[in-house]
């Protein structure tokens, strides 16, 4: 058992927690983390701190580089997994290198989803999914305050909006179906939550009231860098346009494995996929819920971290079921401001 090779794809909260758990449970086995990221594990919830002047990536790292050496965890950064061959238990990186595994954990999370009708404007929009992207946004906003147009308004975006407003920037949200995702908000309660956003200083434009986004364009010389044009002809100028329409699981490289997928990788409550040697955890997976009689995602810091631990436990002989431990209710506090359990992390 000790010579087994546990391979983890992804170095987010889930992958990192799984590696630590694997090392604790099997001091001798080989553990390799493969990630697209250029930096070692950092908590992306912290990224809004770039607007408070935190620009040194080292300050974001959760563990010092020596931590991985000390725990004999091999980390392969800037490496994209291109394919997995379950029959031969081999994973192939984009540069054609093969990595054999005994067990494989897919913890590739998700990337920002962009509605098809806006895909052509992707180069004119700015993501916020990595340290590098966060620094790019911080540099694109003028000292003393700029203007951000936020499209969609999922809870990651609204978390960022709080920091942007608090650090002197103006935020205009073009609200629609994905506003407050992953919270499920009823039509009855939505107006109160929108009013809470306005109390927090967010300017809200309901996408339906302007006919939706027709175009995103470069701003003219001497004007802010971006222009958002709506179908009713109205426009918004902005220094930065940021899409926050929720996330889409990063599973493209699993396409030829035969492992069951819906939007994410489908797993049983023990986080095992339909392949006996492959587990999945975090934002990338949908877990079978007997109670709801469906496969569903479980978001939130506490959930994805617990999934990493449970999956690693089951990859090393355990048989524990994941139990969700995250409140999912969106609330309004006494000051009329939004409170979301999805904003909490340790
Ligand atoms: C700025 C920001 C703020 C956030 N704030 C909140 C918040 O307030 N509340 C909330 O609930 N969630 C928030 N999130 C989302 C939260 O970060 C995720 O839910 C959580 O990180 C999911 O963890 P994960 O380990 O499943 O995946 P991720 O953290 O997404 O990690 C996935 C890893 O897989 C790697 N990867 C992906 N594809 C490949 C491939 N083909 N080959 C190799 N490696 C690959 C990536 O490089 C990355 O290392 C925020 C995210 C961001 C970016």
Short mmCIF file of C-alpha atoms and ligand atoms in Angstrom, two decimals:
data_model
loop_
_atom_site.label_atom_id
_atom_site.label_comp_id
_atom_site.label_asym_id
_atom_site.label_seq_id
_atom_site.Cartn_x
_atom_site.Cartn_y
_atom_site.Cartn_z
CA UNK A 1 0.00 0.00 0.00
CA UNK A 2 2.72 2.49 0.89
CA UNK A 3 4.11 2.54 -2.67
CA UNK A 4 0.76 3.65 -4.04
CA UNK A 5 0.71 6.84 -6.14
CA UNK A 6 -2.13 9.21 -5.32
CA UNK A 7 -2.56 11.91 -7.97
CA UNK A 8 -4.65 15.04 -7.41
CA UNK A 9 -5.64 17.36 -10.27
CA UNK A 10 -6.19 20.84 -8.88
CA UNK A 11 -4.59 22.87 -6.11
CA UNK A 12 -7.57 24.76 -4.78
CA UNK A 13 -9.04 24.37 -1.30
CA UNK A 14 -10.18 20.82 -2.08
CA UNK A 15 -6.98 19.52 -3.67
CA UNK A 16 -4.81 21.04 -0.96
CA UNK A 17 -6.92 19.60 1.86
CA UNK A 18 -6.91 16.18 0.19
CA UNK A 19 -3.11 16.15 -0.11
CA UNK A 20 -2.67 16.96 3.58
CA UNK A 21 -5.16 14.23 4.54
CA UNK A 22 -3.49 11.66 2.26
CA UNK A 23 -0.08 12.37 3.79
CA UNK A 24 -1.52 12.07 7.29
CA UNK A 25 -3.18 8.72 6.51
CA UNK A 26 -0.37 7.20 4.38
CA UNK A 27 3.03 8.53 5.46
CA UNK A 28 4.85 6.44 2.81
CA UNK A 29 2.76 6.74 -0.33
CA UNK A 30 3.62 9.00 -3.25
CA UNK A 31 1.43 12.10 -3.63
CA UNK A 32 1.45 14.38 -6.67
CA UNK A 33 -0.65 17.51 -7.22
CA UNK A 34 -0.96 18.71 -10.82
CA UNK A 35 -2.32 22.24 -11.35
CA UNK A 36 -2.74 24.82 -14.07
CA UNK A 37 -2.03 27.53 -11.55
CA UNK A 38 1.39 29.20 -11.56
CA UNK A 39 1.32 29.76 -7.80
CA UNK A 40 1.20 27.31 -4.93
CA UNK A 41 -2.10 27.07 -3.03
CA UNK A 42 -3.61 30.39 -2.08
CA UNK A 43 -7.15 31.06 -0.92
CA UNK A 44 -8.99 32.85 -3.70
CA UNK A 45 -11.46 34.31 -1.25
CA UNK A 46 -8.60 36.61 -0.26
CA UNK A 47 -8.12 38.04 -3.75
CA UNK A 48 -10.22 41.19 -3.12
CA UNK A 49 -7.40 42.28 -0.81
CA UNK A 50 -5.45 43.41 -3.89
CA UNK A 51 -7.66 46.54 -3.66
CA UNK A 52 -6.30 47.14 -0.17
CA UNK A 53 -2.75 47.26 -1.55
CA UNK A 54 -1.80 43.58 -1.03
CA UNK A 55 0.10 43.00 -4.29
CA UNK A 56 2.80 40.52 -3.25
CA UNK A 57 1.72 36.98 -4.21
CA UNK A 58 3.79 35.54 -1.35
CA UNK A 59 1.40 37.15 1.11
CA UNK A 60 -1.45 35.12 -0.35
CA UNK A 61 0.19 31.70 -0.04
CA UNK A 62 -1.45 29.49 2.59
CA UNK A 63 1.65 27.30 3.08
CA UNK A 64 5.32 28.23 2.47
CA UNK A 65 6.94 26.30 -0.43
CA UNK A 66 8.93 24.20 2.09
CA UNK A 67 5.66 22.78 3.43
CA UNK A 68 5.25 20.59 0.34
CA UNK A 69 8.86 19.41 0.40
CA UNK A 70 8.61 18.63 4.12
CA UNK A 71 5.50 16.58 3.46
CA UNK A 72 6.92 14.96 0.32
CA UNK A 73 4.06 16.26 -1.78
CA UNK A 74 5.15 16.77 -5.39
CA UNK A 75 3.54 19.84 -6.95
CA UNK A 76 3.46 20.23 -10.75
CA UNK A 77 2.44 23.84 -11.53
CA UNK A 78 1.60 25.40 -14.90
CA UNK A 79 0.57 21.94 -16.04
CA UNK A 80 -2.69 21.29 -17.85
CA UNK A 81 -4.16 17.78 -17.73
CA UNK A 82 -5.34 17.00 -21.25
CA UNK A 83 -6.58 13.44 -20.92
CA UNK A 84 -7.20 10.56 -18.50
CA UNK A 85 -7.06 6.88 -19.52
CA UNK A 86 -8.90 4.93 -16.79
CA UNK A 87 -8.16 1.56 -18.37
CA UNK A 88 -4.39 1.97 -17.98
CA UNK A 89 -4.64 4.40 -15.06
CA UNK A 90 -2.57 7.02 -16.85
CA UNK A 91 -3.09 10.77 -16.98
CA UNK A 92 -1.56 12.79 -19.84
CA UNK A 93 -0.47 16.39 -19.60
CA UNK A 94 -0.85 18.84 -22.46
CA UNK A 95 2.86 18.49 -23.28
CA UNK A 96 2.29 14.73 -23.78
CA UNK A 97 3.87 13.60 -20.49
CA UNK A 98 2.17 10.54 -18.96
CA UNK A 99 1.63 10.27 -15.20
CA UNK A 100 0.52 6.82 -13.97
CA UNK A 101 -1.74 6.75 -10.91
CA UNK A 102 -3.16 4.21 -8.49
CA UNK A 103 -5.86 6.59 -7.35
CA UNK A 104 -6.91 9.86 -8.95
CA UNK A 105 -8.75 12.78 -7.36
CA UNK A 106 -10.26 15.34 -9.74
CA UNK A 107 -10.52 18.66 -7.89
CA UNK A 108 -10.44 21.05 -10.82
CA UNK A 109 -13.20 23.31 -9.57
CA UNK A 110 -14.80 25.54 -12.18
CA UNK A 111 -14.20 28.60 -14.25
CA UNK A 112 -16.38 31.63 -14.72
CA UNK A 113 -19.33 30.90 -17.00
CA UNK A 114 -20.17 33.43 -19.74
CA UNK A 115 -23.53 33.34 -21.56
CA UNK A 116 -23.18 32.38 -25.23
CA UNK A 117 -24.52 35.71 -26.46
CA UNK A 118 -21.64 37.54 -24.72
CA UNK A 119 -18.86 35.10 -25.67
CA UNK A 120 -17.57 37.31 -28.50
CA UNK A 121 -16.94 40.12 -25.99
CA UNK A 122 -14.84 37.92 -23.68
CA UNK A 123 -11.57 39.79 -24.57
CA UNK A 124 -13.15 43.05 -23.34
CA UNK A 125 -14.22 41.60 -19.99
CA UNK A 126 -11.97 40.96 -16.99
CA UNK A 127 -12.13 37.78 -14.92
CA UNK A 128 -11.21 37.54 -11.25
CA UNK A 129 -10.33 33.86 -10.84
CA UNK A 130 -6.63 34.08 -10.10
CA UNK A 131 -4.01 36.29 -8.47
CA UNK A 132 -2.79 37.42 -11.89
CA UNK A 133 -6.31 38.44 -12.99
CA UNK A 134 -6.91 40.25 -9.68
CA UNK A 135 -3.75 42.30 -10.09
CA UNK A 136 -4.74 43.17 -13.68
CA UNK A 137 -8.09 44.55 -12.45
CA UNK A 138 -6.46 46.49 -9.62
CA UNK A 139 -4.08 48.11 -12.12
CA UNK A 140 -6.88 48.91 -14.57
CA UNK A 141 -8.73 51.01 -11.98
CA UNK A 142 -7.55 54.61 -11.63
CA UNK A 143 -6.06 55.69 -8.27
CA UNK A 144 -8.68 57.27 -6.05
CA UNK A 145 -11.52 55.35 -7.56
CA UNK A 146 -12.71 53.92 -10.86
CA UNK A 147 -15.89 52.41 -12.19
CA UNK A 148 -16.64 48.70 -12.49
CA UNK A 149 -19.63 47.36 -14.41
CA UNK A 150 -20.43 43.91 -13.02
CA UNK A 151 -22.54 41.57 -15.17
CA UNK A 152 -24.67 38.89 -13.53
CA UNK A 153 -23.71 39.34 -9.88
CA UNK A 154 -23.06 35.90 -8.40
CA UNK A 155 -21.91 35.78 -4.76
CA UNK A 156 -18.24 35.84 -5.73
CA UNK A 157 -18.85 39.07 -7.62
CA UNK A 158 -20.98 40.60 -4.87
CA UNK A 159 -18.28 39.74 -2.34
CA UNK A 160 -15.83 41.64 -4.51
CA UNK A 161 -18.29 44.53 -4.92
CA UNK A 162 -18.23 45.08 -1.14
CA UNK A 163 -14.46 45.57 -1.18
CA UNK A 164 -14.52 47.71 -4.32
CA UNK A 165 -17.05 50.12 -2.78
CA UNK A 166 -15.21 50.10 0.52
CA UNK A 167 -11.99 51.11 -1.29
CA UNK A 168 -13.59 54.02 -3.17
CA UNK A 169 -14.65 52.47 -6.45
CA UNK A 170 -18.08 52.73 -8.10
CA UNK A 171 -19.89 49.47 -8.88
CA UNK A 172 -22.84 49.17 -11.28
CA UNK A 173 -24.45 45.74 -11.39
CA UNK A 174 -26.38 44.62 -14.46
CA UNK A 175 -28.68 42.22 -12.63
CA UNK A 176 -30.40 39.16 -14.05
CA UNK A 177 -31.02 35.44 -13.49
CA UNK A 178 -27.57 34.73 -12.00
CA UNK A 179 -27.70 37.51 -9.46
CA UNK A 180 -27.12 36.01 -5.95
CA UNK A 181 -26.03 32.59 -7.43
CA UNK A 182 -25.56 30.01 -5.89
CA UNK A 183 -28.36 31.21 -3.65
CA UNK A 184 -31.79 30.23 -4.92
CA UNK A 185 -33.79 33.47 -4.53
CA UNK A 186 -37.60 33.54 -4.94
CA UNK A 187 -39.24 36.22 -7.11
CA UNK A 188 -41.07 37.46 -4.00
CA UNK A 189 -37.89 38.02 -1.98
CA UNK A 190 -35.69 39.30 -4.82
CA UNK A 191 -36.71 43.01 -4.61
CA UNK A 192 -35.68 43.13 -0.94
CA UNK A 193 -32.27 41.64 -1.76
CA UNK A 194 -31.78 44.09 -4.63
CA UNK A 195 -32.69 46.93 -2.25
CA UNK A 196 -30.08 45.57 0.18
CA UNK A 197 -27.46 45.76 -2.58
CA UNK A 198 -28.38 49.41 -3.13
CA UNK A 199 -28.06 50.02 0.62
CA UNK A 200 -24.53 48.58 0.32
CA UNK A 201 -23.74 51.17 -2.39
CA UNK A 202 -24.17 49.00 -5.49
CA UNK A 203 -26.00 50.75 -8.38
CA UNK A 204 -28.38 48.19 -9.88
CA UNK A 205 -29.59 48.12 -13.50
CA UNK A 206 -32.07 45.31 -14.13
CA UNK A 207 -31.00 43.68 -17.40
CA UNK A 208 -34.64 43.14 -18.42
CA UNK A 209 -35.39 46.86 -18.04
CA UNK A 210 -32.72 47.73 -20.67
CA UNK A 211 -33.31 44.77 -22.95
CA UNK A 212 -30.04 43.00 -22.09
CA UNK A 213 -26.46 43.65 -23.21
CA UNK A 214 -26.17 44.29 -26.96
CA UNK A 215 -22.44 45.04 -27.08
CA UNK A 216 -19.29 45.63 -25.03
CA UNK A 217 -16.85 47.96 -26.77
CA UNK A 218 -13.62 49.83 -26.24
CA UNK A 219 -14.20 53.34 -24.85
CA UNK A 220 -13.25 56.22 -27.16
CA UNK A 221 -9.90 58.02 -26.62
CA UNK A 222 -9.93 60.05 -23.39
CA UNK A 223 -12.99 58.16 -22.12
CA UNK A 224 -13.13 55.19 -19.75
CA UNK A 225 -11.73 52.02 -21.34
CA UNK A 226 -15.03 50.19 -21.78
CA UNK A 227 -18.57 50.90 -22.98
CA UNK A 228 -21.51 48.59 -22.33
CA UNK A 229 -24.34 49.15 -24.82
CA UNK A 230 -27.84 47.86 -24.04
CA UNK A 231 -30.51 46.85 -26.53
CA UNK A 232 -32.64 49.87 -25.59
CA UNK A 233 -29.73 52.06 -26.79
CA UNK A 234 -28.64 53.18 -23.34
CA UNK A 235 -24.95 52.89 -22.42
CA UNK A 236 -22.67 52.58 -19.40
CA UNK A 237 -19.03 53.67 -19.44
CA UNK A 238 -16.60 51.71 -17.25
CA UNK A 239 -12.91 51.24 -16.55
CA UNK A 240 -13.49 47.50 -16.22
CA UNK A 241 -16.35 45.13 -17.14
CA UNK A 242 -16.46 41.94 -15.07
CA UNK A 243 -18.68 38.87 -15.68
CA UNK A 244 -19.96 36.99 -12.63
CA UNK A 245 -22.51 34.52 -14.00
CA UNK A 246 -21.60 31.58 -11.76
CA UNK A 247 -19.13 28.83 -12.57
CA UNK A 248 -18.96 25.91 -14.98
CA UNK A 249 -17.14 22.77 -13.83
CA UNK A 250 -13.69 22.24 -15.42
CA UNK A 251 -14.15 18.69 -16.79
CA UNK A 252 -13.17 18.94 -20.48
CA UNK A 253 -10.17 16.60 -20.02
CA UNK A 254 -12.46 13.88 -18.63
CA UNK A 255 -14.45 13.73 -21.87
CA UNK A 256 -13.08 10.36 -23.05
CA UNK A 257 -13.01 8.52 -19.72
CA UNK A 258 -16.59 7.19 -19.82
CA UNK A 259 -17.04 8.50 -16.27
CA UNK A 260 -20.64 9.72 -15.73
CA UNK A 261 -21.14 13.48 -15.97
CA UNK A 262 -24.10 15.89 -15.96
CA UNK A 263 -22.77 19.45 -15.63
CA UNK A 264 -20.10 18.22 -13.19
CA UNK A 265 -18.60 14.81 -12.49
CA UNK A 266 -21.23 12.58 -10.85
CA UNK A 267 -20.15 10.95 -7.60
CA UNK A 268 -21.75 8.85 -4.88
CA UNK A 269 -21.86 10.19 -1.29
CA UNK A 270 -18.36 8.71 -0.76
CA UNK A 271 -17.23 11.00 -3.63
CA UNK A 272 -16.31 8.15 -5.94
CA UNK A 273 -17.07 8.49 -9.64
CA UNK A 274 -18.33 5.61 -11.76
CA UNK A 275 -14.66 4.57 -12.14
CA UNK A 276 -13.36 2.67 -9.10
CA UNK A 277 -9.98 4.46 -9.08
CA UNK A 278 -11.26 8.01 -9.67
CA UNK A 279 -12.77 10.31 -7.05
CA UNK A 280 -14.00 13.87 -7.53
CA UNK A 281 -14.51 16.68 -4.98
CA UNK A 282 -15.12 20.40 -4.71
CA UNK A 283 -16.84 22.66 -7.25
CA UNK A 284 -16.26 20.12 -10.05
CA UNK A 285 -18.55 17.40 -8.70
CA UNK A 286 -22.25 16.72 -8.25
CA UNK A 287 -22.97 14.43 -5.31
CA UNK A 288 -25.92 12.01 -5.14
CA UNK A 289 -28.46 13.29 -2.59
CA UNK A 290 -30.89 10.58 -1.48
CA UNK A 291 -32.94 13.25 0.24
CA UNK A 292 -33.37 15.35 -2.90
CA UNK A 293 -33.30 12.33 -5.23
CA UNK A 294 -30.80 14.05 -7.54
CA UNK A 295 -27.11 14.79 -8.07
CA UNK A 296 -26.32 18.31 -6.83
CA UNK A 297 -23.46 20.73 -6.27
CA UNK A 298 -22.47 21.82 -2.77
CA UNK A 299 -20.70 25.18 -2.75
CA UNK A 300 -19.01 27.14 -0.03
CA UNK A 301 -15.65 27.03 1.67
CA UNK A 302 -16.55 24.61 4.43
CA UNK A 303 -18.17 22.14 2.00
CA UNK A 304 -15.35 22.05 -0.54
CA UNK A 305 -12.74 21.69 2.18
CA UNK A 306 -14.64 18.84 3.83
CA UNK A 307 -14.97 17.13 0.45
CA UNK A 308 -11.19 17.14 0.04
CA UNK A 309 -10.78 15.45 3.41
CA UNK A 310 -13.53 12.87 2.83
CA UNK A 311 -12.30 11.96 -0.66
CA UNK A 312 -8.72 11.49 0.59
CA UNK A 313 -9.99 9.35 3.45
CA UNK A 314 -11.88 7.12 1.01
CA UNK A 315 -8.92 6.93 -1.38
CA UNK A 316 -6.96 5.39 1.50
CA UNK A 317 -9.38 2.70 2.64
CA UNK A 318 -12.10 4.79 4.32
CA UNK A 319 -15.80 4.64 3.43
CA UNK A 320 -17.21 7.87 4.81
CA UNK A 321 -20.06 9.77 3.19
CA UNK A 322 -19.74 13.52 2.66
CA UNK A 323 -22.15 15.44 4.89
CA UNK A 324 -22.92 19.02 3.83
CA UNK A 325 -22.07 21.56 6.49
CA UNK A 326 -22.93 24.88 4.91
CA UNK A 327 -25.94 27.08 5.49
CA UNK A 328 -27.25 28.26 2.11
CA UNK A 329 -29.66 30.98 3.21
CA UNK A 330 -29.21 34.58 2.03
CA UNK A 331 -30.20 37.10 4.71
CA UNK A 332 -30.46 40.88 5.29
CA UNK A 333 -28.96 42.26 8.50
CA UNK A 334 -30.26 45.01 10.79
CA UNK A 335 -28.49 47.68 8.69
CA UNK A 336 -30.30 46.44 5.58
CA UNK A 337 -27.18 44.83 4.12
CA UNK A 338 -26.81 41.38 2.54
CA UNK A 339 -25.34 38.56 4.63
CA UNK A 340 -24.29 35.35 2.87
CA UNK A 341 -22.83 32.18 4.43
CA UNK A 342 -20.97 31.76 1.13
CA UNK A 343 -18.83 34.76 2.06
CA UNK A 344 -17.52 33.02 5.12
CA UNK A 345 -14.19 31.23 5.12
CA UNK A 346 -11.36 30.58 7.60
C1 LIG B 1 -12.00 35.88 -6.13
C2 LIG B 1 -12.82 34.72 -5.67
C3 LIG B 1 -13.63 34.90 -4.59
C4 LIG B 1 -14.42 33.85 -4.20
N1 LIG B 1 -15.23 34.10 -3.19
C5 LIG B 1 -16.06 33.13 -2.89
C6 LIG B 1 -17.02 33.39 -1.91
O1 LIG B 1 -17.08 34.48 -1.34
N2 LIG B 1 -17.88 32.38 -1.61
C7 LIG B 1 -17.82 31.15 -2.25
O2 LIG B 1 -18.60 30.26 -1.94
N3 LIG B 1 -16.90 30.87 -3.19
C8 LIG B 1 -16.06 31.85 -3.51
N4 LIG B 1 -15.17 31.59 -4.46
C9 LIG B 1 -15.19 30.28 -5.10
C10 LIG B 1 -14.29 29.39 -4.33
O3 LIG B 1 -13.01 29.86 -4.50
C11 LIG B 1 -14.45 28.01 -4.90
O4 LIG B 1 -15.72 27.58 -4.53
C12 LIG B 1 -13.47 27.09 -4.31
O5 LIG B 1 -12.24 27.62 -4.56
C13 LIG B 1 -13.62 25.75 -4.97
O6 LIG B 1 -12.49 25.04 -4.62
P1 LIG B 1 -12.00 23.82 -5.51
O7 LIG B 1 -10.82 23.30 -4.82
O8 LIG B 1 -13.15 22.92 -5.81
O9 LIG B 1 -11.61 24.44 -6.92
P2 LIG B 1 -10.71 25.65 -7.32
O10 LIG B 1 -10.35 26.50 -6.17
O11 LIG B 1 -11.42 26.24 -8.48
O12 LIG B 1 -9.35 24.96 -7.82
C14 LIG B 1 -9.31 24.24 -9.02
C15 LIG B 1 -7.87 23.92 -9.34
O13 LIG B 1 -7.83 23.04 -10.48
C16 LIG B 1 -6.86 23.50 -11.39
N5 LIG B 1 -7.24 23.00 -12.72
C17 LIG B 1 -8.41 23.21 -13.39
N6 LIG B 1 -8.40 22.55 -14.58
C18 LIG B 1 -7.19 21.91 -14.65
C19 LIG B 1 -6.56 21.07 -15.65
N7 LIG B 1 -7.18 20.70 -16.79
N8 LIG B 1 -5.31 20.63 -15.41
C20 LIG B 1 -4.66 20.95 -14.24
N9 LIG B 1 -5.22 21.74 -13.27
C21 LIG B 1 -6.44 22.20 -13.48
C22 LIG B 1 -6.86 25.00 -11.23
O14 LIG B 1 -5.65 25.58 -11.68
C23 LIG B 1 -7.02 25.11 -9.70
O15 LIG B 1 -5.76 24.93 -9.09
C24 LIG B 1 -14.36 32.59 -4.86
C25 LIG B 1 -13.52 32.39 -5.92
C26 LIG B 1 -12.78 33.46 -6.34
C27 LIG B 1 -11.92 33.29 -7.53
#
